[in-house]
Coordinates of C-alpha atoms and ligand atoms in Angstrom, one line a residue:
M1 CA 14.8 5.9 -18.1
R2 CA 11.5 7.4 -19.2
T3 CA 10.9 4.6 -21.6
I4 CA 11.5 0.9 -21.7
D5 CA 11.4 -1.9 -24.2
L6 CA 8.7 -4.3 -23.2
S7 CA 9.2 -6.7 -26.0
P8 CA 10.6 -9.4 -23.7
H9 CA 7.0 -9.4 -22.2
G10 CA 5.5 -9.8 -25.7
I11 CA 4.6 -6.2 -25.7
T12 CA 5.3 -4.6 -29.1
V13 CA 4.1 -1.1 -28.4
A14 CA 7.1 1.3 -28.9
D15 CA 5.8 4.3 -26.9
V16 CA 6.0 3.1 -23.4
R17 CA 6.0 5.8 -20.7
R18 CA 7.8 4.6 -17.8
N19 CA 7.5 6.0 -14.1
L20 CA 6.1 9.3 -15.2
P21 CA 5.8 11.6 -12.1
P22 CA 2.3 12.5 -10.8
A23 CA 2.4 15.9 -12.6
E24 CA 2.7 14.2 -16.0
L25 CA 0.2 11.4 -15.1
Y26 CA -2.3 14.0 -14.1
A27 CA -1.7 15.8 -17.4
E28 CA -2.1 12.6 -19.3
A29 CA -5.2 11.7 -17.4
L30 CA -6.9 15.1 -18.0
R31 CA -5.9 14.9 -21.6
R32 CA -7.0 11.3 -22.4
E33 CA -9.6 10.1 -19.9
P34 CA -12.9 11.9 -20.8
D35 CA -14.3 12.0 -17.3
A36 CA -11.1 12.7 -15.2
A37 CA -11.0 16.0 -13.5
L38 CA -9.1 18.0 -10.9
A39 CA -10.7 18.5 -7.6
D40 CA -10.4 21.9 -5.9
S41 CA -8.1 20.3 -3.5
G42 CA -5.6 19.5 -6.2
A43 CA -6.4 15.7 -6.3
L44 CA -7.0 13.8 -9.5
I45 CA -10.6 12.6 -9.8
A46 CA -10.8 9.4 -11.7
Y47 CA -13.5 6.8 -12.5
S48 CA -13.2 3.1 -12.5
G49 CA -16.2 2.4 -14.7
A50 CA -18.8 -0.3 -14.1
K51 CA -16.9 -2.0 -11.4
T52 CA -16.4 0.1 -8.2
G53 CA -15.1 -2.7 -6.0
R54 CA -13.3 -5.9 -6.2
S55 CA -14.6 -9.0 -7.9
P56 CA -13.6 -11.8 -5.6
R57 CA -15.6 -14.4 -7.5
D58 CA -13.7 -13.8 -10.7
K59 CA -10.3 -14.5 -9.2
R60 CA -8.4 -17.5 -10.6
V61 CA -5.1 -19.2 -9.5
V62 CA -3.1 -21.4 -11.7
R63 CA -3.0 -25.0 -10.4
H64 CA 0.6 -26.0 -10.9
P65 CA 2.4 -29.1 -9.5
A66 CA 5.0 -26.9 -7.7
S67 CA 2.4 -25.1 -5.6
E68 CA -0.8 -27.1 -5.7
H69 CA -0.3 -28.7 -2.4
D70 CA 0.3 -25.3 -0.7
V71 CA -2.9 -23.5 -1.9
W72 CA -6.2 -23.5 0.0
W73 CA -8.3 -24.4 -2.9
G74 CA -12.0 -23.4 -2.8
P75 CA -14.1 -20.4 -3.3
V76 CA -11.2 -18.0 -2.5
N77 CA -8.7 -19.7 -4.7
V78 CA -10.5 -21.1 -7.8
P79 CA -8.1 -23.2 -9.9
I80 CA -7.5 -22.8 -13.6
T81 CA -5.0 -24.7 -15.8
D82 CA -1.9 -23.0 -17.1
E83 CA -3.4 -23.3 -20.6
V84 CA -6.3 -21.1 -19.5
F85 CA -3.9 -18.7 -17.9
Q86 CA -1.9 -18.5 -21.1
I87 CA -5.1 -17.7 -23.1
N88 CA -6.0 -14.9 -20.7
L89 CA -2.5 -13.6 -20.6
E90 CA -2.3 -13.5 -24.4
R91 CA -5.6 -11.8 -24.6
A92 CA -4.4 -9.1 -22.2
K93 CA -1.2 -8.6 -24.2
D94 CA -3.1 -8.5 -27.5
Y95 CA -5.3 -5.8 -26.1
L96 CA -2.4 -3.8 -24.7
N97 CA -0.7 -4.1 -28.1
T98 CA -3.6 -2.4 -29.8
R99 CA -2.9 0.8 -27.8
P100 CA -0.8 3.7 -29.3
F101 CA 1.2 4.0 -26.0
L102 CA 1.2 2.3 -22.7
Y103 CA 2.3 3.2 -19.1
C104 CA 4.9 1.2 -17.2
V105 CA 5.5 1.5 -13.5
D106 CA 8.5 -0.2 -11.9
A107 CA 8.4 -0.1 -8.1
F108 CA 8.7 -2.1 -4.9
A109 CA 6.5 -4.1 -2.7
G110 CA 7.9 -4.4 0.9
W111 CA 10.0 -1.8 2.8
D112 CA 12.4 -4.2 4.1
P113 CA 15.1 -4.4 1.4
Q114 CA 15.8 -8.1 2.3
H115 CA 12.2 -9.1 1.4
R116 CA 11.1 -6.6 -1.1
L117 CA 9.5 -7.6 -4.5
K118 CA 10.3 -5.7 -7.7
V119 CA 7.0 -5.2 -9.3
R120 CA 6.2 -4.1 -12.9
V121 CA 2.8 -2.7 -13.9
I122 CA 2.0 -2.5 -17.6
C123 CA -1.3 -0.6 -18.2
S124 CA -3.1 1.6 -20.7
R125 CA -4.7 4.2 -18.4
P126 CA -2.8 6.9 -16.7
Y127 CA -5.2 6.5 -13.8
H128 CA -4.0 3.0 -13.2
A129 CA -0.4 4.0 -13.6
L130 CA -0.9 6.9 -11.0
F131 CA -2.6 4.6 -8.7
M132 CA 0.2 2.0 -8.6
H133 CA 2.8 4.8 -8.5
T134 CA 1.0 5.8 -5.3
M135 CA 0.4 2.5 -3.8
L136 CA 3.8 0.8 -4.5
I137 CA 7.1 2.0 -2.9
R138 CA 8.6 4.4 -5.4
P139 CA 12.1 3.8 -6.4
T140 CA 14.9 6.4 -6.1
R141 CA 16.4 7.6 -9.4
E142 CA 19.3 5.1 -8.9
E143 CA 17.1 2.3 -8.0
L144 CA 15.0 2.8 -11.1
A145 CA 18.3 3.0 -13.2
T146 CA 19.4 -0.4 -11.8
F147 CA 15.9 -2.0 -11.5
G148 CA 16.8 -4.8 -13.9
E149 CA 14.3 -7.7 -14.4
P150 CA 11.1 -7.4 -12.3
D151 CA 10.1 -10.3 -9.9
A152 CA 6.4 -9.8 -10.6
V153 CA 4.4 -8.4 -13.6
I154 CA 0.9 -7.1 -13.6
Y155 CA -0.8 -6.9 -17.1
N156 CA -3.7 -4.6 -16.6
A157 CA -6.0 -4.9 -19.7
G158 CA -9.1 -4.2 -17.5
R159 CA -10.9 -2.2 -20.2
F160 CA -11.0 -5.4 -22.3
P161 CA -13.3 -8.3 -21.3
A162 CA -12.4 -12.0 -20.7
N163 CA -13.9 -14.4 -23.2
R164 CA -16.8 -16.2 -21.4
R165 CA -16.2 -19.2 -23.6
T166 CA -12.7 -19.6 -22.2
A167 CA -12.7 -22.6 -19.8
G168 CA -13.6 -21.6 -16.2
M169 CA -14.7 -18.0 -16.9
T170 CA -18.1 -17.3 -15.3
S171 CA -18.2 -13.6 -16.4
K172 CA -16.4 -11.1 -18.5
T173 CA -14.2 -10.3 -15.6
S174 CA -11.1 -12.4 -14.8
I175 CA -8.2 -11.7 -12.4
D176 CA -5.7 -14.5 -12.9
L177 CA -2.6 -15.2 -10.9
S178 CA 0.3 -17.4 -11.6
L179 CA 2.3 -18.1 -8.4
E180 CA 5.1 -19.8 -10.5
T181 CA 5.8 -16.9 -12.9
K182 CA 4.4 -14.2 -10.5
E183 CA 2.2 -12.8 -13.2
L184 CA -1.1 -11.2 -12.7
V185 CA -3.6 -10.7 -15.5
I186 CA -6.6 -8.4 -15.2
L187 CA -9.4 -8.5 -17.8
G188 CA -12.9 -6.9 -17.5
T189 CA -12.5 -4.7 -14.5
E190 CA -10.9 -1.3 -14.2
Y191 CA -11.2 -1.2 -10.3
A192 CA -7.6 -0.2 -9.4
G193 CA -7.8 -2.0 -6.1
E194 CA -7.4 -5.4 -7.9
M195 CA -3.7 -4.6 -8.6
K196 CA -3.0 -3.7 -5.0
K197 CA -4.7 -6.7 -3.6
G198 CA -3.1 -8.9 -6.4
V199 CA 0.4 -7.9 -5.0
F200 CA -0.8 -8.6 -1.6
T201 CA -2.0 -12.0 -2.5
L202 CA 1.5 -12.9 -4.0
L203 CA 3.1 -11.8 -0.7
N204 CA 0.5 -13.9 1.1
Y205 CA 1.9 -16.9 -0.7
F206 CA 5.7 -16.2 -0.7
A207 CA 6.0 -14.6 2.9
P208 CA 4.7 -17.6 4.9
K209 CA 7.1 -20.0 2.9
R210 CA 9.9 -18.1 4.6
G211 CA 8.3 -18.0 8.0
I212 CA 7.2 -14.5 7.6
L213 CA 3.6 -13.5 8.5
S214 CA 1.8 -11.4 5.9
M215 CA -1.2 -9.5 7.5
H216 CA -4.2 -7.5 6.4
C217 CA -3.7 -4.9 9.1
S218 CA -2.6 -1.3 9.6
A219 CA 0.3 -0.5 11.9
T220 CA 1.6 2.4 13.9
A221 CA 4.8 2.9 15.9
D222 CA 5.5 4.5 19.3
R223 CA 7.5 7.7 18.8
D224 CA 10.0 6.8 21.5
S225 CA 10.6 3.1 21.6
G226 CA 9.8 2.4 17.8
A227 CA 7.7 -0.6 18.9
S228 CA 4.7 -1.2 16.8
S229 CA 1.0 -1.9 17.2
L230 CA -1.2 -3.7 14.6
L231 CA -4.8 -3.1 13.8
F232 CA -6.5 -6.1 12.0
G233 CA -9.9 -5.9 10.5
L234 CA -12.0 -6.5 7.5
S235 CA -13.2 -3.7 5.1
G236 CA -14.7 -0.7 6.9
T237 CA -13.8 -1.7 10.4
G238 CA -11.3 1.3 10.9
K239 CA -7.8 0.1 9.9
T240 CA -7.0 3.2 7.8
T241 CA -9.0 5.6 10.0
L242 CA -7.4 4.7 13.3
S243 CA -3.9 4.3 12.0
A244 CA -4.0 8.0 11.1
D245 CA -3.2 8.9 14.6
P246 CA -1.2 12.1 15.5
K247 CA 0.0 10.5 18.7
R248 CA 1.8 7.8 16.9
L249 CA 4.0 7.3 13.8
L250 CA 2.1 5.7 10.8
V251 CA 3.8 2.6 9.3
G252 CA 1.0 1.7 7.0
D253 CA -2.8 1.4 6.6
D254 CA -3.5 -2.0 5.1
E255 CA -0.8 -4.6 4.5
H256 CA 2.2 -5.6 6.5
C257 CA 4.6 -8.4 7.2
W258 CA 6.0 -9.6 10.5
T259 CA 9.5 -10.9 10.3
D260 CA 12.1 -12.0 12.9
S261 CA 13.4 -8.4 13.0
G262 CA 10.0 -6.6 13.3
I263 CA 7.4 -5.5 10.9
F264 CA 7.3 -3.7 7.5
N265 CA 4.7 -2.2 5.3
I266 CA 4.2 -3.8 1.9
E267 CA 2.9 -0.5 0.3
G268 CA 4.1 3.0 -0.4
G269 CA 0.6 4.5 -0.2
C270 CA -2.7 4.4 1.7
Y271 CA -6.0 3.8 0.3
A272 CA -8.7 5.4 2.4
K273 CA -12.5 5.1 2.2
A274 CA -13.8 8.5 1.3
I275 CA -17.4 8.1 2.2
D276 CA -18.6 10.9 4.6
L277 CA -15.0 12.1 5.1
T278 CA -14.9 15.3 7.1
P279 CA -11.9 17.5 8.0
E280 CA -13.1 17.5 11.5
T281 CA -13.3 13.8 12.3
E282 CA -10.4 12.7 9.9
P283 CA -8.2 15.7 9.4
D284 CA -5.1 13.7 8.4
I285 CA -6.7 11.8 5.6
F286 CA -8.7 14.7 4.5
Q287 CA -5.6 17.0 4.0
A288 CA -3.8 14.0 2.2
L289 CA -6.3 14.2 -0.7
R290 CA -4.4 16.9 -2.4
F291 CA -2.1 17.2 -5.5
G292 CA -0.5 13.8 -5.9
A293 CA -3.5 11.8 -4.7
V294 CA -6.2 10.0 -6.8
L295 CA -9.8 10.3 -5.8
E296 CA -11.9 7.5 -7.1
N297 CA -15.6 7.5 -8.1
V298 CA -16.5 10.7 -6.2
V299 CA -19.1 13.1 -7.2
Y300 CA -18.0 16.8 -7.5
D301 CA -19.6 20.0 -8.2
E302 CA -19.3 21.0 -11.9
D303 CA -18.8 24.8 -11.2
S304 CA -16.4 24.6 -8.2
H305 CA -14.9 21.2 -8.5
H306 CA -15.6 20.8 -4.8
V307 CA -16.0 17.0 -3.9
D308 CA -19.1 16.0 -2.0
F309 CA -18.0 13.1 0.1
H310 CA -21.5 12.3 1.2
D311 CA -22.7 11.7 -2.4
T312 CA -22.8 7.9 -2.9
R313 CA -24.6 8.1 -6.3
I314 CA -21.7 6.2 -8.0
T315 CA -20.8 4.0 -5.1
Q316 CA -20.5 3.8 -1.2
N317 CA -17.0 2.6 -1.9
T318 CA -15.5 6.0 -2.9
R319 CA -11.7 5.9 -2.2
G320 CA -8.7 8.2 -2.1
A321 CA -5.1 6.9 -2.7
Y322 CA -2.2 9.0 -1.4
P323 CA 1.6 8.4 -0.8
V324 CA 2.2 7.4 2.8
E325 CA 4.4 10.5 3.3
F326 CA 1.3 12.7 2.8
I327 CA 0.4 11.8 6.4
R328 CA 2.7 14.1 8.4
N329 CA 3.8 11.6 11.0
A330 CA 4.5 8.7 8.6
K331 CA 7.5 6.6 9.6
I332 CA 9.8 6.5 6.6
P333 CA 11.1 3.9 5.9
C334 CA 7.9 2.2 6.9
V335 CA 9.5 -0.4 9.2
A336 CA 9.0 -0.7 13.0
G337 CA 9.8 -3.0 15.8
H338 CA 7.9 -6.0 17.1
P339 CA 4.3 -5.3 18.0
T340 CA 3.5 -4.7 21.8
D341 CA -0.2 -4.8 21.0
V342 CA -2.3 -6.6 18.4
I343 CA -5.7 -5.2 17.9
F344 CA -8.6 -7.0 16.2
L345 CA -11.2 -4.5 14.9
T346 CA -14.7 -5.6 14.3
C347 CA -17.7 -3.6 13.2
D348 CA -20.5 -5.4 15.2
A349 CA -23.7 -4.3 13.7
F350 CA -25.6 -6.4 16.2
G351 CA -24.2 -4.1 18.9
V352 CA -23.5 -6.9 21.4
L353 CA -19.7 -7.2 21.3
P354 CA -18.0 -4.9 24.0
P355 CA -16.1 -1.8 22.8
V356 CA -12.8 -3.4 24.1
S357 CA -11.9 -6.7 25.7
R358 CA -8.5 -8.3 26.6
L359 CA -8.0 -11.7 24.8
T360 CA -6.3 -14.7 26.1
P361 CA -3.9 -16.4 23.7
E362 CA -6.6 -19.0 22.9
Q363 CA -9.2 -16.3 22.4
A364 CA -6.8 -14.5 20.2
M365 CA -6.5 -17.6 18.0
Y366 CA -10.3 -18.1 17.9
H367 CA -11.1 -14.6 17.0
F368 CA -8.3 -14.4 14.3
I369 CA -9.4 -17.7 12.7
S370 CA -13.0 -16.5 12.9
G371 CA -12.5 -13.0 11.5
Y372 CA -15.8 -11.6 12.4
T373 CA -17.4 -8.4 11.3
A374 CA -20.9 -7.4 10.2
K375 CA -22.4 -5.6 7.3
V376 CA -25.5 -3.4 7.5
A377 CA -28.0 -4.5 4.9
G378 CA -28.9 -2.3 1.9
T379 CA -31.3 0.3 3.1
E380 CA -33.1 0.3 -0.3
M381 CA -34.5 -3.0 0.3
G382 CA -35.8 -2.0 3.7
V383 CA -33.9 -4.7 5.4
T384 CA -32.5 -3.7 8.8
E385 CA -31.1 -7.0 9.9
P386 CA -27.3 -7.1 10.1
Q387 CA -25.4 -9.6 8.1
A388 CA -22.6 -11.4 9.9
T389 CA -19.4 -12.0 7.9
F390 CA -16.7 -14.4 8.9
S391 CA -13.4 -14.0 6.9
P392 CA -10.4 -16.0 8.3
C393 CA -7.4 -14.0 9.4
F394 CA -9.4 -10.8 8.8
G395 CA -8.5 -11.2 5.1
G396 CA -10.1 -14.4 3.8
P397 CA -10.2 -13.1 0.1
F398 CA -6.5 -12.6 0.0
L399 CA -5.2 -15.8 1.6
V400 CA -3.4 -18.4 -0.5
W401 CA -2.6 -21.0 2.1
H402 CA -5.1 -22.5 4.5
P403 CA -6.0 -20.0 7.3
M404 CA -4.3 -22.3 9.9
K405 CA -0.8 -21.5 8.3
Y406 CA -1.3 -17.8 9.1
A407 CA -2.9 -18.5 12.5
G408 CA 0.1 -20.7 13.5
L409 CA 2.6 -18.0 12.5
L410 CA 0.6 -15.4 14.5
A411 CA 0.3 -17.5 17.5
D412 CA 4.0 -18.2 17.5
K413 CA 5.0 -14.5 17.0
I414 CA 2.6 -13.2 19.6
R415 CA 4.0 -15.7 22.2
R416 CA 7.6 -15.0 21.3
H417 CA 7.3 -11.2 21.5
A418 CA 4.8 -11.2 24.4
A419 CA 2.2 -9.1 22.4
R420 CA -1.0 -8.3 24.1
V421 CA -4.1 -9.0 22.0
W422 CA -7.4 -6.9 22.1
L423 CA -10.8 -7.2 20.5
V424 CA -12.2 -3.7 19.7
N425 CA -15.8 -3.1 18.4
T426 CA -16.0 0.0 16.1
G427 CA -19.5 -1.0 15.3
W428 CA -22.8 -0.5 17.0
S429 CA -23.5 0.5 20.6
G430 CA -26.8 0.8 22.7
G431 CA -28.7 -1.5 20.4
A432 CA -28.4 -3.2 16.9
Y433 CA -28.3 -1.3 13.6
G434 CA -31.6 0.5 13.4
I435 CA -31.9 1.2 17.2
G436 CA -28.4 1.8 18.5
T437 CA -25.7 4.1 16.9
R438 CA -22.2 3.5 15.6
M439 CA -19.5 3.9 18.3
K440 CA -18.4 7.5 18.1
L441 CA -15.0 7.7 16.5
P442 CA -13.5 9.8 19.4
L443 CA -14.5 7.0 21.8
T444 CA -12.8 4.3 19.7
R445 CA -9.7 6.6 19.4
A446 CA -9.7 6.9 23.2
I447 CA -9.7 3.2 23.6
V448 CA -6.9 2.7 21.2
D449 CA -4.9 5.5 22.9
A450 CA -5.5 3.7 26.3
I451 CA -4.2 0.4 24.8
H452 CA -1.2 2.2 23.6
S453 CA -0.6 4.1 26.7
G454 CA -0.7 1.0 28.8
A455 CA -3.7 2.2 30.7
L456 CA -5.7 -0.9 29.9
R457 CA -3.0 -3.5 30.9
D458 CA -4.3 -3.8 34.4
A459 CA -7.7 -2.2 34.0
A460 CA -10.8 -3.8 35.6
V461 CA -12.4 -6.3 33.5
A462 CA -15.7 -8.5 33.9
R463 CA -16.2 -11.8 32.2
D464 CA -18.9 -11.7 29.7
P465 CA -21.2 -14.7 30.2
V466 CA -22.0 -15.3 26.5
F467 CA -18.8 -14.3 24.8
G468 CA -16.4 -15.4 27.5
L469 CA -14.4 -12.2 27.0
D470 CA -12.7 -10.2 29.6
V471 CA -14.6 -7.0 29.1
V472 CA -12.7 -3.8 30.1
T473 CA -15.0 -1.9 32.3
A474 CA -13.0 1.3 33.0
C475 CA -11.2 3.3 30.2
P476 CA -10.0 6.8 30.2
G477 CA -12.2 9.1 28.0
V478 CA -14.9 6.5 27.6
P479 CA -18.2 6.6 29.7
A480 CA -18.4 3.4 31.8
Q481 CA -22.0 2.7 30.6
V482 CA -20.8 2.4 27.0
L483 CA -18.1 -0.3 27.9
V484 CA -20.6 -3.1 28.8
P485 CA -23.1 -3.5 26.0
R486 CA -25.5 -5.5 28.2
E487 CA -25.9 -2.3 30.4
A488 CA -25.9 0.0 27.3
W489 CA -29.1 -1.6 25.8
S490 CA -32.3 -0.5 27.2
D491 CA -34.0 -3.8 26.5
A492 CA -32.3 -6.5 28.4
A493 CA -34.1 -9.4 26.9
A494 CA -33.4 -8.2 23.3
Y495 CA -29.8 -8.0 24.3
E496 CA -29.7 -11.5 25.6
A497 CA -31.4 -12.9 22.5
T498 CA -29.2 -11.0 20.1
A499 CA -26.0 -12.0 21.9
R500 CA -27.1 -15.6 21.9
K501 CA -27.9 -15.3 18.2
L502 CA -24.4 -13.9 17.3
A503 CA -22.8 -16.5 19.5
G504 CA -24.6 -19.2 17.5
L505 CA -23.3 -17.7 14.2
F506 CA -19.7 -17.8 15.7
A507 CA -20.1 -21.4 16.6
A508 CA -21.6 -22.5 13.3
N509 CA -18.8 -20.8 11.4
F510 CA -16.0 -22.2 13.7
A511 CA -17.2 -25.8 13.3
Q512 CA -15.2 -26.0 10.0
Y513 CA -11.9 -25.3 11.9
A514 CA -12.6 -27.2 15.2
S515 CA -10.7 -30.3 14.3
Q516 CA -7.6 -28.3 13.4
V517 CA -7.1 -26.4 16.5
T518 CA -6.5 -27.4 20.2
A519 CA -9.3 -28.1 22.5
D520 CA -8.5 -24.9 24.4
V521 CA -8.8 -22.8 21.2
A522 CA -12.1 -24.5 20.1
A523 CA -13.4 -23.8 23.6
A524 CA -12.4 -20.1 23.6
G525 CA -15.3 -18.9 21.6
P526 CA -18.8 -17.7 22.6
R527 CA -21.2 -20.2 24.2
A528 CA -24.1 -20.6 21.9
Ligands
ATP601 P1 -10.5 -1.4 3.9 O1 -9.9 -2.7 4.3 O2 -11.7 -1.5 3.0 O3 -9.5 -0.3 3.6 P2 -10.6 -0.2 6.7 O4 -10.5 -1.1 7.8 O5 -9.3 0.5 6.4 O6 -11.2 -0.8 5.4 P3 -11.6 2.5 7.1 O7 -11.3 3.0 5.8 O8 -10.8 3.0 8.3 O9 -11.7 0.9 7.0 O10 -13.1 2.8 7.2 C1 -13.9 3.0 8.5 C2 -15.0 3.8 8.3 O11 -15.9 3.9 9.4 C3 -14.6 5.3 8.0 O12 -15.4 5.9 7.0 C4 -14.8 6.0 9.4 O13 -15.1 7.3 9.3 C5 -16.0 5.2 9.9 N1 -16.3 5.0 11.3 C6 -17.3 5.5 11.9 N2 -17.2 5.2 13.3 C7 -16.0 4.6 13.4 C8 -15.3 4.1 14.6 N3 -15.8 4.2 15.8 N4 -14.1 3.5 14.4 C9 -13.6 3.5 13.1 N5 -14.1 4.0 12.1 C10 -15.4 4.5 12.2
MN602 MN1 -8.2 0.7 4.7

């Protein structure tokens, strides 16, 4: 069981170390990876090299007659021929075959046994093996013994570049997906998150085919009823942070599916942002970064091996991966009932969206298709103007079908299960980035608590004239003046101008979908 013959995959290396436990992968990493280290907390510190984030522009999907009419071709899904895919696949295998030994991780994606995918990861770095051991669902001893043929295979040759003379390559990085063979090839990036999001992309193709909605969201469950609640949002909006909630059970922090019988987590681990992490504000995540976890691209003190989570010298995108059961109140198996509440998180750096509003079904569709958040501009350039980002379904880079496919499934499931939908701004308050401040985490937690307790179901609301939203004006634990941005800003004219500006950005972005939705949905957005 500890080794496996990979020759059916064209891998000729004899020494293949299969499903090593973390203790051994730690030892291998410390022995073989020159910069790996043990943190004082017991976590393994590893470095992903030049790439410290995903490379969305270098993703390619094989254009094949069987799936070409399903795929949303464009900047998210850039086509390559099967010929090019085979060239990159062979290149990856050739590289892996030069290694004296390899790691293989056989594990599952999807906690619902009816829908789970058997995934095989073949890689040369212990760090990558440990990462996927953590992020996939770990098989029991028996499940591993009877694993059989995998459904999907990841060939991670990230240390070796793509050949820029290969047709369709625009850099030395290439992440290539074949939907037909369920193979993922990684060249020219050692960022481990590519593997995790590659698996998610596969699910984003196959789940909707069966009427299952795959979602870029975190999920928690009610301790008593087992009903769930979803937190959608783009990177940095608070999915992971807010799902670590001692009052609820954790189902998962990033990727879920919604079936006819409820929801299930796709993953076996969580992948938290580590920037500015403190034990005071995020105690559950902080304590999970211990033996068994992987800490990526963090800076630590050479003498004490104490990690400085505020140090962004390597990247702002420092991360920690840990098994889901490291969160004390995790719900194992990670499945739960139908959602009672669906929360869209946005980090509005313009500071004009209300902290919490209640959405009509039409507004829910409008905001799901829009997928708005904002990024704060790089401080080193001295730019303070926030950048609006619109990413459909709050997960544009991982979609395979057109966004309307997912939107239609969501609308249907929300209607059928009578889920309430909320828009929560975890971004700026009292003014835009540079003037206001980010919503205090305890206040956002109070809002999420109030949604879950039912306190906001019949709460007082006021219609916002620009965004058309039913803004909640009274919420336990949140000062009333924070709840209405118009009143939280000291400069009323500046508020009005900024709100109109954001409304205009919403409208300009939505124009591309307007012909594909009902008039009610198209009219449910902000008035520019
Ligand atoms: P990704 O998709 O990249 O994993 P995510 O949605 O899971 O992103 P988090 O990892 O939860 O995002 O990151 C949210 C970050 O914002 C954390 O570092 C958190 O501490 C910080 N933060 C500050 N204020 C808030 C707030 N009011 N609500 C949520 N998060 C906040
Ligand atoms: Mn996250």
